[in-house]
Amino acid sequence: MRLRSLRFVILALGLAGVGLVTCAELDLSDAMAKPAKGGKGKADKARAGKGKAKAERGGKRNERRAAPAASARPIERTRRHDRCPSEMVNVRGQFCIDRWEARTVDVQTGAELSPYYPPHAKLLRWTVNTWATNLARDRAVAFGWIDAGAADGAASVREAGGSRLVSVGRDDGGVTWSELTADASAPDGSVLSLNVVMQLPELPEIETGDRFKPMAVSKAGEVPQGHTPGFVALEACRAAGKRLCREEEWVTACKGERGTKHPYGPEYRQGGCNVFRYEHPAHILHGNASEGLSDPRLNQVTHEGAALLRETGGSPLCRSVWGSD
């Protein structure tokens, strides 16, 4: 069993416009708990530089009053392990790191959360309402219910009687979401663009309320969790008794014990990792790789019959070796 590569995650960040989650464990030794070289981040250095300039201008008296530099952020300790859990890799006996990018489950029930939406109640509601409205508007224009020039603001989504109603500028005030998405062909028989045909991913029942809390789970053969901002990823790792890995840990782990430029060796191999694909899902859906990056459909887009986002462990060559692991 081997560690999945950093470069697969880069695909999801650069290709699908979303962030995936990789957790680290509590250090197995104190080596990684030491402050980083210099003991300062960029913000600390900037503040220290400003303080030094003021001291120089103010003379020795101000120099004596200068505040000491801030120390490095300490390791966020959770629970200590004598050995790495089975879903993690032991890196030099210093720390454990997830083998695969995480998906999320509800911490109380264990129910799987959708990998296509933010695992956060407020962000999820915003995403659903925003893209339901956008899809309703696009389909209403394609069906001739509203003019393209008057499309802005002509569609909206609201809840009524347990059903989601989509107002699309029709005289009857709206249609149900299921009615709107049931037919994928235009009334005149014309071919509709993918962003009009492709429906939003379904939500698990657990995510229709506000009481779920995400926990990161790392295993092979899963669609990795997308659309996850840092503060949500932090809590998802903590809920699993872990923490977010640091950049130096991530890079070290993915280079493998040989420290090569790529996880499989020193020379790049096209297709070895899921990077530098020939198409971008946002370009396929919206005609522009820089638009619609919060669209929950992005990670379901395929190109030439293959999914642009692969399941965890879906790139066998893209793995790093640590000892016999």
PDB file of N, CA and C in Angstrom, residues 52-128:
ATOM      1  N   LYS A  52      11.273  47.244  13.649  1.00  0.00           N
ATOM      2  CA  LYS A  52      12.685  47.599  13.579  1.00  0.00           C
ATOM      3  C   LYS A  52      12.871  48.982  12.982  1.00  0.00           C
ATOM      4  N   ALA A  53      12.095  49.289  11.914  1.00  0.00           N
ATOM      5  CA  ALA A  53      12.211  50.603  11.282  1.00  0.00           C
ATOM      6  C   ALA A  53      11.848  51.712  12.260  1.00  0.00           C
ATOM      7  N   LYS A  54      10.776  51.500  13.032  1.00  0.00           N
ATOM      8  CA  LYS A  54      10.384  52.523  14.014  1.00  0.00           C
ATOM      9  C   LYS A  54      11.467  52.704  15.071  1.00  0.00           C
ATOM     10  N   ALA A  55      12.071  51.576  15.486  1.00  0.00           N
ATOM     11  CA  ALA A  55      13.110  51.671  16.510  1.00  0.00           C
ATOM     12  C   ALA A  55      14.302  52.466  16.009  1.00  0.00           C
ATOM     13  N   GLU A  56      14.680  52.217  14.739  1.00  0.00           N
ATOM     14  CA  GLU A  56      15.813  52.945  14.183  1.00  0.00           C
ATOM     15  C   GLU A  56      15.534  54.436  14.100  1.00  0.00           C
ATOM     16  N   ARG A  57      14.282  54.774  13.732  1.00  0.00           N
ATOM     17  CA  ARG A  57      13.939  56.197  13.638  1.00  0.00           C
ATOM     18  C   ARG A  57      13.878  56.844  15.012  1.00  0.00           C
ATOM     19  N   GLY A  58      13.466  56.079  16.007  1.00  0.00           N
ATOM     20  CA  GLY A  58      13.276  56.662  17.326  1.00  0.00           C
ATOM     21  C   GLY A  58      14.508  56.622  18.206  1.00  0.00           C
ATOM     22  N   GLY A  59      15.581  55.973  17.737  1.00  0.00           N
ATOM     23  CA  GLY A  59      16.808  55.940  18.533  1.00  0.00           C
ATOM     24  C   GLY A  59      16.823  54.785  19.509  1.00  0.00           C
ATOM     25  N   LYS A  60      17.786  54.831  20.394  1.00  0.00           N
ATOM     26  CA  LYS A  60      17.988  53.716  21.313  1.00  0.00           C
ATOM     27  C   LYS A  60      16.814  53.502  22.253  1.00  0.00           C
ATOM     28  N   ARG A  61      16.125  54.587  22.638  1.00  0.00           N
ATOM     29  CA  ARG A  61      15.006  54.423  23.572  1.00  0.00           C
ATOM     30  C   ARG A  61      13.916  53.565  22.942  1.00  0.00           C
ATOM     31  N   ASN A  62      13.579  53.831  21.680  1.00  0.00           N
ATOM     32  CA  ASN A  62      12.574  53.015  21.009  1.00  0.00           C
ATOM     33  C   ASN A  62      13.068  51.592  20.787  1.00  0.00           C
ATOM     34  N   GLU A  63      14.378  51.453  20.543  1.00  0.00           N
ATOM     35  CA  GLU A  63      14.931  50.114  20.365  1.00  0.00           C
ATOM     36  C   GLU A  63      14.710  49.274  21.600  1.00  0.00           C
ATOM     37  N   ARG A  64      14.897  49.902  22.785  1.00  0.00           N
ATOM     38  CA  ARG A  64      14.719  49.154  24.034  1.00  0.00           C
ATOM     39  C   ARG A  64      13.272  48.748  24.234  1.00  0.00           C
ATOM     40  N   ARG A  65      12.329  49.527  23.667  1.00  0.00           N
ATOM     41  CA  ARG A  65      10.913  49.224  23.843  1.00  0.00           C
ATOM     42  C   ARG A  65      10.377  48.248  22.799  1.00  0.00           C
ATOM     43  N   ALA A  66      11.163  47.890  21.797  1.00  0.00           N
ATOM     44  CA  ALA A  66      10.672  47.019  20.725  1.00  0.00           C
ATOM     45  C   ALA A  66      10.209  45.682  21.302  1.00  0.00           C
ATOM     46  N   ALA A  67       9.052  45.218  20.822  1.00  0.00           N
ATOM     47  CA  ALA A  67       8.494  43.957  21.313  1.00  0.00           C
ATOM     48  C   ALA A  67       9.278  42.786  20.750  1.00  0.00           C
ATOM     49  N   PRO A  68       9.398  41.702  21.490  1.00  0.00           N
ATOM     50  CA  PRO A  68      10.099  40.521  20.974  1.00  0.00           C
ATOM     51  C   PRO A  68       9.332  39.908  19.814  1.00  0.00           C
ATOM     52  N   ALA A  69      10.033  39.221  18.928  1.00  0.00           N
ATOM     53  CA  ALA A  69       9.389  38.595  17.758  1.00  0.00           C
ATOM     54  C   ALA A  69       8.460  37.476  18.217  1.00  0.00           C
ATOM     55  N   ALA A  70       7.355  37.289  17.470  1.00  0.00           N
ATOM     56  CA  ALA A  70       6.403  36.227  17.788  1.00  0.00           C
ATOM     57  C   ALA A  70       7.015  34.871  17.454  1.00  0.00           C
ATOM     58  N   SER A  71       6.685  33.867  18.250  1.00  0.00           N
ATOM     59  CA  SER A  71       7.208  32.530  18.007  1.00  0.00           C
ATOM     60  C   SER A  71       6.361  31.826  16.951  1.00  0.00           C
ATOM     61  N   ALA A  72       6.868  30.738  16.410  1.00  0.00           N
ATOM     62  CA  ALA A  72       6.147  29.991  15.381  1.00  0.00           C
ATOM     63  C   ALA A  72       4.895  29.361  15.970  1.00  0.00           C
ATOM     64  N   ARG A  73       3.892  29.163  15.111  1.00  0.00           N
ATOM     65  CA  ARG A  73       2.651  28.512  15.546  1.00  0.00           C
ATOM     66  C   ARG A  73       2.953  27.077  15.963  1.00  0.00           C
ATOM     67  N   PRO A  74       2.516  26.661  17.151  1.00  0.00           N
ATOM     68  CA  PRO A  74       2.822  25.305  17.601  1.00  0.00           C
ATOM     69  C   PRO A  74       2.006  24.265  16.836  1.00  0.00           C
ATOM     70  N   ILE A  75       2.477  23.040  16.880  1.00  0.00           N
ATOM     71  CA  ILE A  75       1.735  21.931  16.287  1.00  0.00           C
ATOM     72  C   ILE A  75       0.368  21.832  16.961  1.00  0.00           C
ATOM     73  N   GLU A  76      -0.690  21.621  16.151  1.00  0.00           N
ATOM     74  CA  GLU A  76      -2.043  21.469  16.701  1.00  0.00           C
ATOM     75  C   GLU A  76      -2.211  20.008  17.127  1.00  0.00           C
ATOM     76  N   ARG A  77      -1.951  19.744  18.382  1.00  0.00           N
ATOM     77  CA  ARG A  77      -1.963  18.363  18.844  1.00  0.00           C
ATOM     78  C   ARG A  77      -3.383  17.850  19.069  1.00  0.00           C
ATOM     79  N   THR A  78      -3.606  16.603  18.654  1.00  0.00           N
ATOM     80  CA  THR A  78      -4.880  15.938  18.925  1.00  0.00           C
ATOM     81  C   THR A  78      -4.579  14.771  19.861  1.00  0.00           C
ATOM     82  N   ARG A  79      -4.883  13.553  19.457  1.00  0.00           N
ATOM     83  CA  ARG A  79      -4.541  12.429  20.336  1.00  0.00           C
ATOM     84  C   ARG A  79      -3.296  11.721  19.806  1.00  0.00           C
ATOM     85  N   ARG A  80      -2.464  11.247  20.717  1.00  0.00           N
ATOM     86  CA  ARG A  80      -1.197  10.620  20.334  1.00  0.00           C
ATOM     87  C   ARG A  80      -1.414   9.157  19.958  1.00  0.00           C
ATOM     88  N   HIS A  81      -0.675   8.721  18.925  1.00  0.00           N
ATOM     89  CA  HIS A  81      -0.703   7.327  18.498  1.00  0.00           C
ATOM     90  C   HIS A  81       0.715   6.767  18.555  1.00  0.00           C
ATOM     91  N   ASP A  82       0.848   5.513  18.984  1.00  0.00           N
ATOM     92  CA  ASP A  82       2.150   4.853  18.971  1.00  0.00           C
ATOM     93  C   ASP A  82       2.516   4.387  17.570  1.00  0.00           C
ATOM     94  N   ARG A  83       1.515   4.169  16.738  1.00  0.00           N
ATOM     95  CA  ARG A  83       1.733   3.764  15.359  1.00  0.00           C
ATOM     96  C   ARG A  83       0.675   4.412  14.479  1.00  0.00           C
ATOM     97  N   CYS A  84       0.934   4.469  13.187  1.00  0.00           N
ATOM     98  CA  CYS A  84      -0.015   5.125  12.270  1.00  0.00           C
ATOM     99  C   CYS A  84      -1.242   4.245  12.076  1.00  0.00           C
ATOM    100  N   PRO A  85      -2.431   4.853  12.022  1.00  0.00           N
ATOM    101  CA  PRO A  85      -3.627   4.088  11.675  1.00  0.00           C
ATOM    102  C   PRO A  85      -3.490   3.498  10.274  1.00  0.00           C
ATOM    103  N   SER A  86      -4.275   2.477   9.955  1.00  0.00           N
ATOM    104  CA  SER A  86      -4.116   1.740   8.700  1.00  0.00           C
ATOM    105  C   SER A  86      -4.339   2.605   7.468  1.00  0.00           C
ATOM    106  N   GLU A  87      -5.122   3.658   7.584  1.00  0.00           N
ATOM    107  CA  GLU A  87      -5.403   4.511   6.422  1.00  0.00           C
ATOM    108  C   GLU A  87      -4.359   5.604   6.241  1.00  0.00           C
ATOM    109  N   MET A  88      -3.287   5.542   7.042  1.00  0.00           N
ATOM    110  CA  MET A  88      -2.255   6.562   6.982  1.00  0.00           C
ATOM    111  C   MET A  88      -0.884   5.930   6.766  1.00  0.00           C
ATOM    112  N   VAL A  89       0.068   6.752   6.316  1.00  0.00           N
ATOM    113  CA  VAL A  89       1.431   6.304   6.036  1.00  0.00           C
ATOM    114  C   VAL A  89       2.384   6.921   7.059  1.00  0.00           C
ATOM    115  N   ASN A  90       3.320   6.117   7.539  1.00  0.00           N
ATOM    116  CA  ASN A  90       4.345   6.582   8.466  1.00  0.00           C
ATOM    117  C   ASN A  90       5.498   7.174   7.659  1.00  0.00           C
ATOM    118  N   VAL A  91       5.739   8.459   7.837  1.00  0.00           N
ATOM    119  CA  VAL A  91       6.803   9.150   7.110  1.00  0.00           C
ATOM    120  C   VAL A  91       7.984   9.383   8.048  1.00  0.00           C
ATOM    121  N   ARG A  92       9.046   8.578   7.870  1.00  0.00           N
ATOM    122  CA  ARG A  92      10.293   8.706   8.632  1.00  0.00           C
ATOM    123  C   ARG A  92      10.107   8.618  10.140  1.00  0.00           C
ATOM    124  N   GLY A  93       9.027   8.023  10.575  1.00  0.00           N
ATOM    125  CA  GLY A  93       8.774   7.941  12.004  1.00  0.00           C
ATOM    126  C   GLY A  93       8.472   9.272  12.643  1.00  0.00           C
ATOM    127  N   GLN A  94       8.189  10.294  11.827  1.00  0.00           N
ATOM    128  CA  GLN A  94       7.968  11.640  12.340  1.00  0.00           C
ATOM    129  C   GLN A  94       6.494  12.026  12.350  1.00  0.00           C
ATOM    130  N   PHE A  95       5.772  11.626  11.323  1.00  0.00           N
ATOM    131  CA  PHE A  95       4.353  11.955  11.285  1.00  0.00           C
ATOM    132  C   PHE A  95       3.628  10.957  10.395  1.00  0.00           C
ATOM    133  N   CYS A  96       2.318  10.891  10.550  1.00  0.00           N
ATOM    134  CA  CYS A  96       1.460  10.066   9.706  1.00  0.00           C
ATOM    135  C   CYS A  96       0.676  10.987   8.779  1.00  0.00           C
ATOM    136  N   ILE A  97       0.374  10.510   7.597  1.00  0.00           N
ATOM    137  CA  ILE A  97      -0.399  11.317   6.647  1.00  0.00           C
ATOM    138  C   ILE A  97      -1.361  10.414   5.888  1.00  0.00           C
ATOM    139  N   ASP A  98      -2.540  10.925   5.576  1.00  0.00           N
ATOM    140  CA  ASP A  98      -3.548  10.135   4.873  1.00  0.00           C
ATOM    141  C   ASP A  98      -3.006   9.578   3.561  1.00  0.00           C
ATOM    142  N   ARG A  99      -3.363   8.325   3.263  1.00  0.00           N
ATOM    143  CA  ARG A  99      -2.964   7.718   2.002  1.00  0.00           C
ATOM    144  C   ARG A  99      -3.713   8.335   0.821  1.00  0.00           C
ATOM    145  N   TRP A 100      -4.976   8.657   1.028  1.00  0.00           N
ATOM    146  CA  TRP A 100      -5.823   9.145  -0.056  1.00  0.00           C
ATOM    147  C   TRP A 100      -6.511  10.441   0.355  1.00  0.00           C
ATOM    148  N   GLU A 101      -6.891  11.209  -0.637  1.00  0.00           N
ATOM    149  CA  GLU A 101      -7.695  12.401  -0.358  1.00  0.00           C
ATOM    150  C   GLU A 101      -8.979  11.964   0.347  1.00  0.00           C
ATOM    151  N   ALA A 102      -9.494  12.833   1.185  1.00  0.00           N
ATOM    152  CA  ALA A 102     -10.625  12.449   2.019  1.00  0.00           C
ATOM    153  C   ALA A 102     -11.967  12.701   1.332  1.00  0.00           C
ATOM    154  N   ARG A 103     -12.947  11.930   1.725  1.00  0.00           N
ATOM    155  CA  ARG A 103     -14.332  12.317   1.529  1.00  0.00           C
ATOM    156  C   ARG A 103     -14.899  12.552   2.923  1.00  0.00           C
ATOM    157  N   THR A 104     -16.106  13.038   3.043  1.00  0.00           N
ATOM    158  CA  THR A 104     -16.624  13.372   4.365  1.00  0.00           C
ATOM    159  C   THR A 104     -17.884  12.582   4.689  1.00  0.00           C
ATOM    160  N   VAL A 105     -18.041  12.324   5.978  1.00  0.00           N
ATOM    161  CA  VAL A 105     -19.243  11.682   6.505  1.00  0.00           C
ATOM    162  C   VAL A 105     -19.722  12.523   7.685  1.00  0.00           C
ATOM    163  N   ASP A 106     -20.962  12.319   8.082  1.00  0.00           N
ATOM    164  CA  ASP A 106     -21.485  13.005   9.266  1.00  0.00           C
ATOM    165  C   ASP A 106     -20.879  12.365  10.509  1.00  0.00           C
ATOM    166  N   VAL A 107     -20.355  13.184  11.391  1.00  0.00           N
ATOM    167  CA  VAL A 107     -19.605  12.676  12.527  1.00  0.00           C
ATOM    168  C   VAL A 107     -20.492  11.884  13.493  1.00  0.00           C
ATOM    169  N   GLN A 108     -21.776  12.213  13.582  1.00  0.00           N
ATOM    170  CA  GLN A 108     -22.669  11.526  14.520  1.00  0.00           C
ATOM    171  C   GLN A 108     -23.232  10.233  13.950  1.00  0.00           C
ATOM    172  N   THR A 109     -23.686  10.256  12.699  1.00  0.00           N
ATOM    173  CA  THR A 109     -24.389   9.105  12.119  1.00  0.00           C
ATOM    174  C   THR A 109     -23.518   8.262  11.201  1.00  0.00           C
ATOM    175  N   GLY A 110     -22.420   8.816  10.725  1.00  0.00           N
ATOM    176  CA  GLY A 110     -21.584   8.106   9.759  1.00  0.00           C
ATOM    177  C   GLY A 110     -22.133   8.152   8.346  1.00  0.00           C
ATOM    178  N   ALA A 111     -23.246   8.854   8.127  1.00  0.00           N
ATOM    179  CA  ALA A 111     -23.846   8.951   6.793  1.00  0.00           C
ATOM    180  C   ALA A 111     -22.914   9.725   5.859  1.00  0.00           C
ATOM    181  N   GLU A 112     -22.771   9.240   4.638  1.00  0.00           N
ATOM    182  CA  GLU A 112     -21.885   9.888   3.682  1.00  0.00           C
ATOM    183  C   GLU A 112     -22.473  11.223   3.211  1.00  0.00           C
ATOM    184  N   LEU A 113     -21.625  12.234   3.138  1.00  0.00           N
ATOM    185  CA  LEU A 113     -22.020  13.538   2.620  1.00  0.00           C
ATOM    186  C   LEU A 113     -21.656  13.614   1.144  1.00  0.00           C
ATOM    187  N   SER A 114     -22.333  14.474   0.411  1.00  0.00           N
ATOM    188  CA  SER A 114     -22.066  14.589  -1.023  1.00  0.00           C
ATOM    189  C   SER A 114     -20.687  15.190  -1.264  1.00  0.00           C
ATOM    190  N   PRO A 115     -19.883  14.575  -2.139  1.00  0.00           N
ATOM    191  CA  PRO A 115     -18.573  15.153  -2.445  1.00  0.00           C
ATOM    192  C   PRO A 115     -18.655  16.337  -3.406  1.00  0.00           C
ATOM    193  N   TYR A 116     -19.863  16.628  -3.885  1.00  0.00           N
ATOM    194  CA  TYR A 116     -20.025  17.667  -4.911  1.00  0.00           C
ATOM    195  C   TYR A 116     -20.466  19.013  -4.353  1.00  0.00           C
ATOM    196  N   TYR A 117     -20.776  19.055  -3.064  1.00  0.00           N
ATOM    197  CA  TYR A 117     -21.217  20.290  -2.420  1.00  0.00           C
ATOM    198  C   TYR A 117     -20.328  20.589  -1.214  1.00  0.00           C
ATOM    199  N   PRO A 118     -20.271  21.852  -0.775  1.00  0.00           N
ATOM    200  CA  PRO A 118     -19.515  22.151   0.450  1.00  0.00           C
ATOM    201  C   PRO A 118     -20.124  21.405   1.642  1.00  0.00           C
ATOM    202  N   PRO A 119     -19.334  20.714   2.449  1.00  0.00           N
ATOM    203  CA  PRO A 119     -19.863  20.011   3.628  1.00  0.00           C
ATOM    204  C   PRO A 119     -20.080  20.972   4.793  1.00  0.00           C
ATOM    205  N   HIS A 120     -20.867  22.003   4.533  1.00  0.00           N
ATOM    206  CA  HIS A 120     -21.126  23.067   5.511  1.00  0.00           C
ATOM    207  C   HIS A 120     -22.524  23.604   5.204  1.00  0.00           C
ATOM    208  N   ALA A 121     -23.410  23.613   6.206  1.00  0.00           N
ATOM    209  CA  ALA A 121     -24.832  23.877   5.967  1.00  0.00           C
ATOM    210  C   ALA A 121     -25.095  25.195   5.236  1.00  0.00           C
ATOM    211  N   LYS A 122     -24.512  26.286   5.694  1.00  0.00           N
ATOM    212  CA  LYS A 122     -24.789  27.586   5.075  1.00  0.00           C
ATOM    213  C   LYS A 122     -24.213  27.683   3.666  1.00  0.00           C
ATOM    214  N   LEU A 123     -22.982  27.201   3.494  1.00  0.00           N
ATOM    215  CA  LEU A 123     -22.381  27.230   2.167  1.00  0.00           C
ATOM    216  C   LEU A 123     -23.138  26.324   1.204  1.00  0.00           C
ATOM    217  N   LEU A 124     -23.616  25.197   1.722  1.00  0.00           N
ATOM    218  CA  LEU A 124     -24.368  24.275   0.884  1.00  0.00           C
ATOM    219  C   LEU A 124     -25.670  24.914   0.408  1.00  0.00           C
ATOM    220  N   ARG A 125     -26.393  25.575   1.301  1.00  0.00           N
ATOM    221  CA  ARG A 125     -27.653  26.223   0.903  1.00  0.00           C
ATOM    222  C   ARG A 125     -27.405  27.292  -0.142  1.00  0.00           C
ATOM    223  N   TRP A 126     -26.337  28.080   0.064  1.00  0.00           N
ATOM    224  CA  TRP A 126     -26.016  29.109  -0.924  1.00  0.00           C
ATOM    225  C   TRP A 126     -25.717  28.477  -2.278  1.00  0.00           C
ATOM    226  N   THR A 127     -24.958  27.392  -2.277  1.00  0.00           N
ATOM    227  CA  THR A 127     -24.586  26.729  -3.529  1.00  0.00           C
ATOM    228  C   THR A 127     -25.805  26.175  -4.248  1.00  0.00           C
ATOM    229  N   VAL A 128     -26.670  25.492  -3.510  1.00  0.00           N
ATOM    230  CA  VAL A 128     -27.875  24.915  -4.119  1.00  0.00           C
ATOM    231  C   VAL A 128     -28.754  26.005  -4.709  1.00  0.00           C
TER     232      VAL A 128
END
